[in-house]
N, CA and C atoms as an extended XYZ file, in Angstrom:
339
Properties=species:S:1:pos:R:3:atomname:S:1:resname:S:1:resid:I:1 pbc="F F F"
N        56.163       79.090       -3.977 N   MET     1
C        56.048       78.725       -5.368 CA  MET     1
C        55.444       77.319       -5.465 C   MET     1
N        54.469       77.174       -6.313 N   ILE     2
C        53.826       75.877       -6.514 CA  ILE     2
C        54.595       75.119       -7.583 C   ILE     2
N        54.935       73.890       -7.251 N   LYS     3
C        55.660       73.061       -8.206 CA  LYS     3
C        54.690       72.488       -9.230 C   LYS     3
N        55.207       72.258      -10.419 N   GLU     4
C        54.402       71.608      -11.449 CA  GLU     4
C        54.140       70.171      -11.010 C   GLU     4
N        52.894       69.697      -11.141 N   PRO     5
C        52.585       68.340      -10.674 CA  PRO     5
C        53.272       67.273      -11.515 C   PRO     5
N        53.582       66.195      -10.842 N   ILE     6
C        54.104       65.023      -11.539 CA  ILE     6
C        52.931       64.380      -12.249 C   ILE     6
N        53.145       63.879      -13.441 N   GLY     7
C        52.069       63.313      -14.247 CA  GLY     7
C        51.357       62.152      -13.578 C   GLY     7
N        50.061       62.086      -13.802 N   ALA     8
C        49.245       60.997      -13.261 CA  ALA     8
C        49.708       59.662      -13.833 C   ALA     8
N        49.530       58.629      -13.034 N   SER     9
C        49.958       57.294      -13.438 CA  SER     9
C        48.920       56.278      -12.978 C   SER     9
N        48.545       55.368      -13.865 N   SER    10
C        47.536       54.365      -13.522 CA  SER    10
C        48.066       53.308      -12.564 C   SER    10
N        49.373       53.216      -12.400 N   ASP    11
C        49.932       52.215      -11.483 CA  ASP    11
C        50.424       52.829      -10.166 C   ASP    11
N        50.007       54.049       -9.897 N   SER    12
C        50.402       54.746       -8.678 CA  SER    12
C        49.257       54.724       -7.666 C   SER    12
N        49.558       54.279       -6.457 N   THR    13
C        48.546       54.293       -5.402 CA  THR    13
C        48.107       55.723       -5.117 C   THR    13
N        49.058       56.631       -5.061 N   TYR    14
C        48.717       58.038       -4.843 CA  TYR    14
C        47.692       58.500       -5.864 C   TYR    14
N        47.946       58.243       -7.156 N   TRP    15
C        47.055       58.722       -8.203 CA  TRP    15
C        45.729       57.975       -8.213 C   TRP    15
N        45.702       56.752       -7.757 N   THR    16
C        44.430       56.030       -7.646 CA  THR    16
C        43.483       56.791       -6.730 C   THR    16
N        43.984       57.174       -5.559 N   PHE    17
C        43.145       57.878       -4.592 CA  PHE    17
C        42.942       59.344       -4.968 C   PHE    17
N        43.938       59.963       -5.558 N   ARG    18
C        43.824       61.377       -5.961 CA  ARG    18
C        42.817       61.535       -7.092 C   ARG    18
N        42.787       60.582       -8.009 N   THR    19
C        41.815       60.620       -9.102 CA  THR    19
C        40.397       60.543       -8.559 C   THR    19
N        40.175       59.610       -7.640 N   LEU    20
C        38.853       59.492       -7.031 CA  LEU    20
C        38.470       60.801       -6.341 C   LEU    20
N        39.386       61.354       -5.567 N   GLN    21
C        39.111       62.609       -4.862 CA  GLN    21
C        38.757       63.725       -5.847 C   GLN    21
N        39.521       63.850       -6.905 N   THR    22
C        39.295       64.904       -7.885 CA  THR    22
C        37.937       64.753       -8.560 C   THR    22
N        37.574       63.528       -8.893 N   LEU    23
C        36.271       63.301       -9.522 CA  LEU    23
C        35.126       63.626       -8.570 C   LEU    23
N        35.250       63.220       -7.330 N   VAL    24
C        34.200       63.523       -6.346 CA  VAL    24
C        34.005       65.030       -6.243 C   VAL    24
N        35.085       65.780       -6.267 N   MET    25
C        34.998       67.231       -6.110 CA  MET    25
C        34.325       67.916       -7.303 C   MET    25
N        34.154       67.210       -8.418 N   GLN    26
C        33.472       67.804       -9.568 CA  GLN    26
C        31.991       68.032       -9.285 C   GLN    26
N        31.401       67.178       -8.459 N   ASP    27
C        30.003       67.349       -8.027 CA  ASP    27
C        29.874       66.675       -6.666 C   ASP    27
N        30.408       67.333       -5.666 N   TYR    28
C        30.521       66.756       -4.325 CA  TYR    28
C        29.190       66.252       -3.793 C   TYR    28
N        28.147       67.037       -3.931 N   ASN    29
C        26.847       66.637       -3.384 CA  ASN    29
C        26.297       65.381       -4.048 C   ASN    29
N        26.599       65.185       -5.305 N   ALA    30
C        26.110       64.002       -6.018 CA  ALA    30
C        26.971       62.770       -5.749 C   ALA    30
N        28.289       62.945       -5.673 N   PHE    31
C        29.186       61.790       -5.618 CA  PHE    31
C        29.672       61.419       -4.219 C   PHE    31
N        29.802       62.378       -3.346 N   ALA    32
C        30.383       62.108       -2.026 CA  ALA    32
C        29.594       61.106       -1.184 C   ALA    32
N        28.272       61.163       -1.144 N   PRO    33
C        27.561       60.220       -0.271 CA  PRO    33
C        27.855       58.748       -0.579 C   PRO    33
N        27.886       58.376       -1.850 N   ASP    34
C        28.180       56.983       -2.207 CA  ASP    34
C        29.603       56.595       -1.810 C   ASP    34
N        30.540       57.504       -2.038 N   VAL    35
C        31.937       57.227       -1.703 CA  VAL    35
C        32.106       57.135       -0.189 C   VAL    35
N        31.503       58.042        0.538 N   GLN    36
C        31.600       58.009        2.000 CA  GLN    36
C        30.992       56.729        2.566 C   GLN    36
N        29.859       56.321        2.030 N   HIS    37
C        29.221       55.085        2.498 CA  HIS    37
C        30.117       53.875        2.207 C   HIS    37
N        30.674       53.823        1.007 N   ALA    38
C        31.536       52.694        0.634 CA  ALA    38
C        32.764       52.623        1.534 C   ALA    38
N        33.398       53.774        1.825 N   TRP    39
C        34.587       53.772        2.681 CA  TRP    39
C        34.249       53.433        4.122 C   TRP    39
N        33.104       53.907        4.587 N   LYS    40
C        32.697       53.578        5.952 CA  LYS    40
C        32.506       52.071        6.090 C   LYS    40
N        31.845       51.467        5.118 N   THR    41
C        31.646       50.014        5.124 CA  THR    41
C        32.984       49.289        5.068 C   THR    41
N        33.872       49.743        4.190 N   PHE    42
C        35.201       49.139        4.067 CA  PHE    42
C        35.960       49.225        5.387 C   PHE    42
N        35.933       50.382        6.012 N   GLU    43
C        36.650       50.570        7.278 CA  GLU    43
C        36.078       49.690        8.385 C   GLU    43
N        34.773       49.550        8.435 N   GLN    44
C        34.148       48.694        9.446 CA  GLN    44
C        34.525       47.228        9.231 C   GLN    44
N        34.476       46.779        7.981 N   GLN    45
C        34.852       45.395        7.681 CA  GLN    45
C        36.329       45.156        7.980 C   GLN    45
N        37.153       46.108        7.625 N   THR    46
C        38.587       45.979        7.870 CA  THR    46
C        38.882       45.930        9.363 C   THR    46
N        38.193       46.725       10.147 N   ALA    47
C        38.403       46.722       11.603 CA  ALA    47
C        38.068       45.356       12.203 C   ALA    47
N        36.993       44.744       11.739 N   LYS    48
C        36.628       43.408       12.229 CA  LYS    48
C        37.689       42.382       11.832 C   LYS    48
N        38.112       42.440       10.574 N   GLN    49
C        39.137       41.510       10.098 CA  GLN    49
C        40.452       41.729       10.835 C   GLN    49
N        40.777       42.980       11.102 N   GLN    50
C        42.010       43.295       11.821 CA  GLN    50
C        41.973       42.717       13.229 C   GLN    50
N        40.856       42.848       13.897 N   HIS    51
C        40.732       42.312       15.252 CA  HIS    51
C        40.967       40.801       15.251 C   HIS    51
N        40.358       40.111       14.319 N   THR    52
C        40.536       38.657       14.209 CA  THR    52
C        41.995       38.315       13.918 C   THR    52
N        42.599       39.045       12.977 N   MET    53
C        43.992       38.802       12.623 CA  MET    53
C        44.903       39.057       13.819 C   MET    53
N        44.656       40.116       14.568 N   GLU    54
C        45.502       40.440       15.724 CA  GLU    54
C        45.441       39.355       16.791 C   GLU    54
N        44.274       38.803       17.009 N   GLN    55
C        44.146       37.721       17.990 CA  GLN    55
C        44.950       36.503       17.546 C   GLN    55
N        44.869       36.184       16.269 N   THR    56
C        45.643       35.068       15.722 CA  THR    56
C        47.133       35.365       15.804 C   THR    56
N        47.503       36.591       15.462 N   TYR    57
C        48.904       37.014       15.509 CA  TYR    57
C        49.478       36.830       16.912 C   TYR    57
N        48.759       37.290       17.912 N   LEU    58
C        49.251       37.201       19.291 CA  LEU    58
C        49.431       35.756       19.744 C   LEU    58
N        48.517       34.886       19.365 N   ARG    59
C        48.654       33.468       19.717 CA  ARG    59
C        49.841       32.834       18.985 C   ARG    59
N        50.000       33.198       17.731 N   LEU    60
C        51.028       32.594       16.891 CA  LEU    60
C        52.428       33.108       17.221 C   LEU    60
N        52.540       34.370       17.604 N   TYR    61
C        53.839       34.999       17.796 CA  TYR    61
C        54.690       34.299       18.854 C   TYR    61
N        54.081       33.828       19.910 N   ALA    62
C        54.837       33.205       21.000 CA  ALA    62
C        55.644       32.000       20.529 C   ALA    62
N        55.067       31.205       19.650 N   SER    63
C        55.751       29.982       19.225 CA  SER    63
C        56.320       30.058       17.803 C   SER    63
N        55.753       30.915       16.969 N   HIS    64
C        56.183       30.998       15.561 CA  HIS    64
C        56.213       32.462       15.102 C   HIS    64
N        57.191       33.228       15.559 N   PRO    65
C        57.212       34.665       15.244 CA  PRO    65
C        57.302       34.980       13.746 C   PRO    65
N        58.021       34.157       12.988 N   LYS    66
C        58.119       34.422       11.545 CA  LYS    66
C        56.775       34.199       10.857 C   LYS    66
N        56.058       33.178       11.270 N   GLU    67
C        54.726       32.938       10.709 CA  GLU    67
C        53.772       34.065       11.100 C   GLU    67
N        53.926       34.550       12.314 N   ALA    68
C        53.088       35.664       12.767 CA  ALA    68
C        53.357       36.910       11.920 C   ALA    68
N        54.630       37.169       11.643 N   GLN    69
C        54.984       38.315       10.806 CA  GLN    69
C        54.426       38.142        9.395 C   GLN    69
N        54.477       36.924        8.884 N   HIS    70
C        53.929       36.625        7.558 CA  HIS    70
C        52.412       36.880        7.546 C   HIS    70
N        51.729       36.475        8.598 N   LEU    71
C        50.292       36.712        8.731 CA  LEU    71
C        49.988       38.212        8.696 C   LEU    71
N        50.762       38.973        9.437 N   LEU    72
C        50.580       40.422        9.488 CA  LEU    72
C        50.814       41.061        8.120 C   LEU    72
N        51.897       40.654        7.460 N   GLN    73
C        52.207       41.221        6.146 CA  GLN    73
C        51.124       40.876        5.129 C   GLN    73
N        50.637       39.644        5.164 N   ASN    74
C        49.569       39.248        4.245 CA  ASN    74
C        48.304       40.072        4.473 C   ASN    74
N        47.996       40.320        5.737 N   PHE    75
C        46.820       41.135        6.046 CA  PHE    75
C        46.988       42.545        5.484 C   PHE    75
N        48.151       43.134        5.688 N   GLU    76
C        48.408       44.486        5.184 CA  GLU    76
C        48.339       44.531        3.662 C   GLU    76
N        48.941       43.548        3.009 N   ASP    77
C        48.910       43.501        1.546 CA  ASP    77
C        47.476       43.378        1.029 C   ASP    77
N        46.710       42.484        1.645 N   LYS    78
C        45.323       42.269        1.222 CA  LYS    78
C        44.485       43.521        1.470 C   LYS    78
N        44.692       44.170        2.597 N   THR    79
C        43.931       45.377        2.917 CA  THR    79
C        44.218       46.483        1.907 C   THR    79
N        45.482       46.676        1.567 N   MET    80
C        45.832       47.704        0.586 CA  MET    80
C        45.249       47.365       -0.782 C   MET    80
N        45.334       46.105       -1.176 N   GLN    81
C        44.767       45.705       -2.467 CA  GLN    81
C        43.256       45.938       -2.489 C   GLN    81
N        42.587       45.598       -1.396 N   ASN    82
C        41.139       45.815       -1.320 CA  ASN    82
C        40.789       47.299       -1.376 C   ASN    82
N        41.601       48.138       -0.741 N   ALA    83
C        41.366       49.583       -0.773 CA  ALA    83
C        41.543       50.127       -2.189 C   ALA    83
N        42.569       49.666       -2.874 N   GLN    84
C        42.792       50.109       -4.249 CA  GLN    84
C        41.671       49.631       -5.168 C   GLN    84
N        41.235       48.392       -4.976 N   THR    85
C        40.139       47.858       -5.781 CA  THR    85
C        38.872       48.673       -5.564 C   THR    85
N        38.587       49.006       -4.316 N   LEU    86
C        37.419       49.827       -4.013 CA  LEU    86
C        37.543       51.204       -4.662 C   LEU    86
N        38.702       51.811       -4.571 N   ALA    87
C        38.905       53.130       -5.179 CA  ALA    87
C        38.701       53.074       -6.690 C   ALA    87
N        39.206       52.024       -7.329 N   HIS    88
C        39.007       51.871       -8.780 CA  HIS    88
C        37.524       51.701       -9.109 C   HIS    88
N        36.826       50.891       -8.330 N   ARG    89
C        35.398       50.669       -8.575 CA  ARG    89
C        34.616       51.970       -8.412 C   ARG    89
N        34.906       52.711       -7.354 N   LEU    90
C        34.216       53.977       -7.132 CA  LEU    90
C        34.538       54.992       -8.230 C   LEU    90
N        35.785       55.029       -8.659 N   THR    91
C        36.182       55.916       -9.756 CA  THR    91
C        35.407       55.575      -11.019 C   THR    91
N        35.328       54.289      -11.337 N   ASN    92
C        34.595       53.872      -12.533 CA  ASN    92
C        33.110       54.203      -12.424 C   ASN    92
N        32.537       54.063      -11.239 N   ASN    93
C        31.128       54.420      -11.049 CA  ASN    93
C        30.899       55.907      -11.321 C   ASN    93
N        31.805       56.737      -10.823 N   ILE    94
C        31.662       58.179      -11.032 CA  ILE    94
C        31.850       58.533      -12.501 C   ILE    94
N        32.841       57.939      -13.142 N   ILE    95
C        33.064       58.195      -14.572 CA  ILE    95
C        31.822       57.806      -15.368 C   ILE    95
N        31.209       56.680      -15.016 N   THR    96
C        29.992       56.240      -15.699 CA  THR    96
C        28.879       57.271      -15.532 C   THR    96
N        28.691       57.760      -14.311 N   LYS    97
C        27.654       58.770      -14.058 CA  LYS    97
C        27.963       60.075      -14.781 C   LYS    97
N        29.229       60.489      -14.752 N   MET    98
C        29.606       61.730      -15.423 CA  MET    98
C        29.411       61.613      -16.934 C   MET    98
N        29.736       60.454      -17.480 N   THR    99
C        29.563       60.231      -18.914 CA  THR    99
C        28.089       60.295      -19.289 C   THR    99
N        27.255       59.639      -18.495 N   TYR   100
C        25.812       59.675      -18.742 CA  TYR   100
C        25.299       61.116      -18.673 C   TYR   100
N        25.694       61.833      -17.633 N   ASN   101
C        25.249       63.222      -17.482 CA  ASN   101
C        25.696       64.090      -18.657 C   ASN   101
N        26.908       63.875      -19.126 N   THR   102
C        27.414       64.622      -20.275 CA  THR   102
C        26.626       64.272      -21.524 C   THR   102
N        26.349       62.976      -21.707 N   ASP   103
C        25.568       62.549      -22.870 CA  ASP   103
C        24.169       63.169      -22.860 C   ASP   103
N        23.576       63.280      -21.685 N   MET   104
C        22.238       63.868      -21.586 CA  MET   104
C        22.273       65.381      -21.828 C   MET   104
N        23.341       66.012      -21.409 N   LYS   105
C        23.452       67.459      -21.573 CA  LYS   105
C        23.799       67.842      -23.011 C   LYS   105
N        24.704       67.086      -23.619 N   TYR   106
C        25.174       67.378      -24.974 CA  TYR   106
C        24.828       66.219      -25.887 C   TYR   106
N        23.567       65.889      -25.953 N   HIS   107
C        23.145       64.690      -26.681 CA  HIS   107
C        23.392       64.828      -28.187 C   HIS   107
N        24.023       63.816      -28.715 N   PHE   108
C        24.139       63.678      -30.158 CA  PHE   108
C        24.200       62.189      -30.462 C   PHE   108
N        23.817       61.829      -31.669 N   SER   109
C        23.626       60.411      -32.006 CA  SER   109
C        24.896       59.587      -31.880 C   SER   109
N        26.048       60.196      -31.962 N   GLY   110
C        27.304       59.459      -31.883 CA  GLY   110
C        27.633       58.931      -30.500 C   GLY   110
N        26.833       59.261      -29.490 N   THR   111
C        27.131       58.800      -28.130 CA  THR   111
C        26.521       57.448      -27.816 C   THR   111
N        25.686       56.946      -28.692 N   GLN   112
C        25.027       55.670      -28.419 CA  GLN   112
C        25.891       54.520      -28.923 C   GLN   112
N        26.077       53.484      -28.084 N   PRO   113
C        26.897       52.336      -28.514 CA  PRO   113
C        26.218       51.541      -29.604 C   PRO   113
Protein backbone atom coordinates (compact mmCIF):
# COMPACT_ATOMS: atom_id res chain seq x y z
CA MET A 1 0.00 0.00 0.00
CA ILE A 2 1.34 3.42 -0.94
CA LYS A 3 1.14 5.98 1.81
CA GLU A 4 -0.20 9.43 1.14
CA PRO A 5 2.75 11.82 0.79
CA ILE A 6 3.57 14.31 3.47
CA GLY A 7 3.00 17.84 2.20
CA ALA A 8 5.85 19.71 0.56
CA SER A 9 7.63 22.27 2.67
CA SER A 10 9.89 25.14 1.61
CA ASP A 11 12.05 24.70 4.72
CA SER A 12 12.65 20.97 4.23
CA THR A 13 15.95 19.77 2.80
CA TYR A 14 14.20 16.67 1.49
CA TRP A 15 11.66 18.79 -0.41
CA THR A 16 14.34 21.13 -1.73
CA PHE A 17 16.00 18.25 -3.56
CA ARG A 18 12.75 16.40 -4.36
CA THR A 19 11.30 19.51 -5.99
CA LEU A 20 14.35 19.88 -8.20
CA GLN A 21 14.18 16.20 -9.14
CA THR A 22 10.47 16.40 -9.97
CA LEU A 23 10.94 19.47 -12.16
CA VAL A 24 13.83 17.90 -14.05
CA MET A 25 11.68 14.86 -14.78
CA GLN A 26 9.09 17.07 -16.51
CA ASP A 27 11.48 17.43 -19.47
CA TYR A 28 14.55 15.37 -18.65
CA ASN A 29 16.34 15.93 -21.95
CA ALA A 30 16.00 19.71 -21.66
CA PHE A 31 16.74 20.15 -17.95
CA ALA A 32 19.02 17.30 -16.87
CA PRO A 33 22.23 18.38 -18.66
CA ASP A 34 22.40 21.74 -16.87
CA VAL A 35 21.64 20.16 -13.50
CA GLN A 36 24.15 17.36 -14.02
CA HIS A 37 26.85 19.84 -15.03
CA ALA A 38 26.15 22.06 -12.01
CA TRP A 39 26.29 19.10 -9.58
CA LYS A 40 29.45 17.73 -11.14
CA THR A 41 31.13 21.12 -10.72
CA PHE A 42 29.85 21.38 -7.14
CA GLU A 43 31.13 17.90 -6.28
CA GLN A 44 34.56 18.61 -7.78
CA GLN A 45 34.88 21.89 -5.87
CA THR A 46 33.68 20.27 -2.67
CA ALA A 47 36.20 17.43 -3.03
CA LYS A 48 39.06 19.93 -3.33
CA GLN A 49 37.81 21.91 -0.33
CA GLN A 50 37.35 18.71 1.64
CA HIS A 51 40.92 17.62 0.96
CA THR A 52 42.25 20.96 2.20
CA MET A 53 40.00 20.85 5.27
CA GLU A 54 41.06 17.28 6.09
CA GLN A 55 44.74 18.20 5.99
CA THR A 56 44.09 21.10 8.35
CA TYR A 57 41.93 18.89 10.57
CA LEU A 58 44.66 16.27 10.92
CA ARG A 59 47.29 18.85 11.86
CA LEU A 60 44.95 20.58 14.31
CA TYR A 61 43.52 17.46 15.96
CA ALA A 62 46.76 16.43 17.68
CA SER A 63 46.97 19.61 19.74
CA HIS A 64 43.44 21.06 19.63
CA PRO A 65 40.82 18.33 19.11
CA LYS A 66 37.85 20.57 19.94
CA GLU A 67 38.96 23.15 17.39
CA ALA A 68 39.45 20.37 14.86
CA GLN A 69 35.90 19.15 15.50
CA HIS A 70 34.63 22.73 15.11
CA LEU A 71 36.48 22.98 11.77
CA LEU A 72 34.87 19.75 10.58
CA GLN A 73 31.38 20.81 11.66
CA ASN A 74 31.75 24.20 9.97
CA PHE A 75 32.81 22.50 6.75
CA GLU A 76 29.80 20.18 6.86
CA ASP A 77 27.40 23.04 7.60
CA LYS A 78 28.83 25.17 4.79
CA THR A 79 28.74 22.27 2.33
CA MET A 80 25.09 21.52 3.09
CA GLN A 81 24.16 25.19 2.82
CA ASN A 82 25.96 25.44 -0.52
CA ALA A 83 24.17 22.32 -1.79
CA GLN A 84 20.79 23.72 -0.79
CA THR A 85 21.61 27.08 -2.38
CA LEU A 86 22.59 25.34 -5.61
CA ALA A 87 19.40 23.27 -5.58
CA HIS A 88 17.30 26.42 -5.09
CA ARG A 89 19.12 28.20 -7.92
CA LEU A 90 18.67 25.26 -10.28
CA THR A 91 15.00 24.95 -9.32
CA ASN A 92 14.44 28.63 -10.04
CA ASN A 93 16.22 28.31 -13.40
CA ILE A 94 13.94 25.44 -14.40
CA ILE A 95 10.81 27.26 -13.22
CA THR A 96 11.88 30.27 -15.29
CA LYS A 97 12.34 28.09 -18.40
CA MET A 98 9.07 26.26 -17.82
CA THR A 99 7.23 29.55 -17.36
CA TYR A 100 8.69 30.94 -20.58
CA ASN A 101 7.80 27.75 -22.46
CA THR A 102 4.25 27.88 -21.11
CA ASP A 103 3.92 31.55 -22.06
CA MET A 104 5.06 30.76 -25.60
CA LYS A 105 2.69 27.81 -25.91
CA TYR A 106 -0.36 29.52 -24.39
CA HIS A 107 0.40 33.12 -25.24
CA PHE A 108 -1.99 35.75 -24.02
CA SER A 109 -1.42 39.41 -23.25
CA GLY A 110 -1.77 38.95 -19.50
CA THR A 111 1.56 37.11 -19.29
CA GLN A 112 3.69 40.15 -19.99
CA PRO A 113 5.02 42.06 -16.95
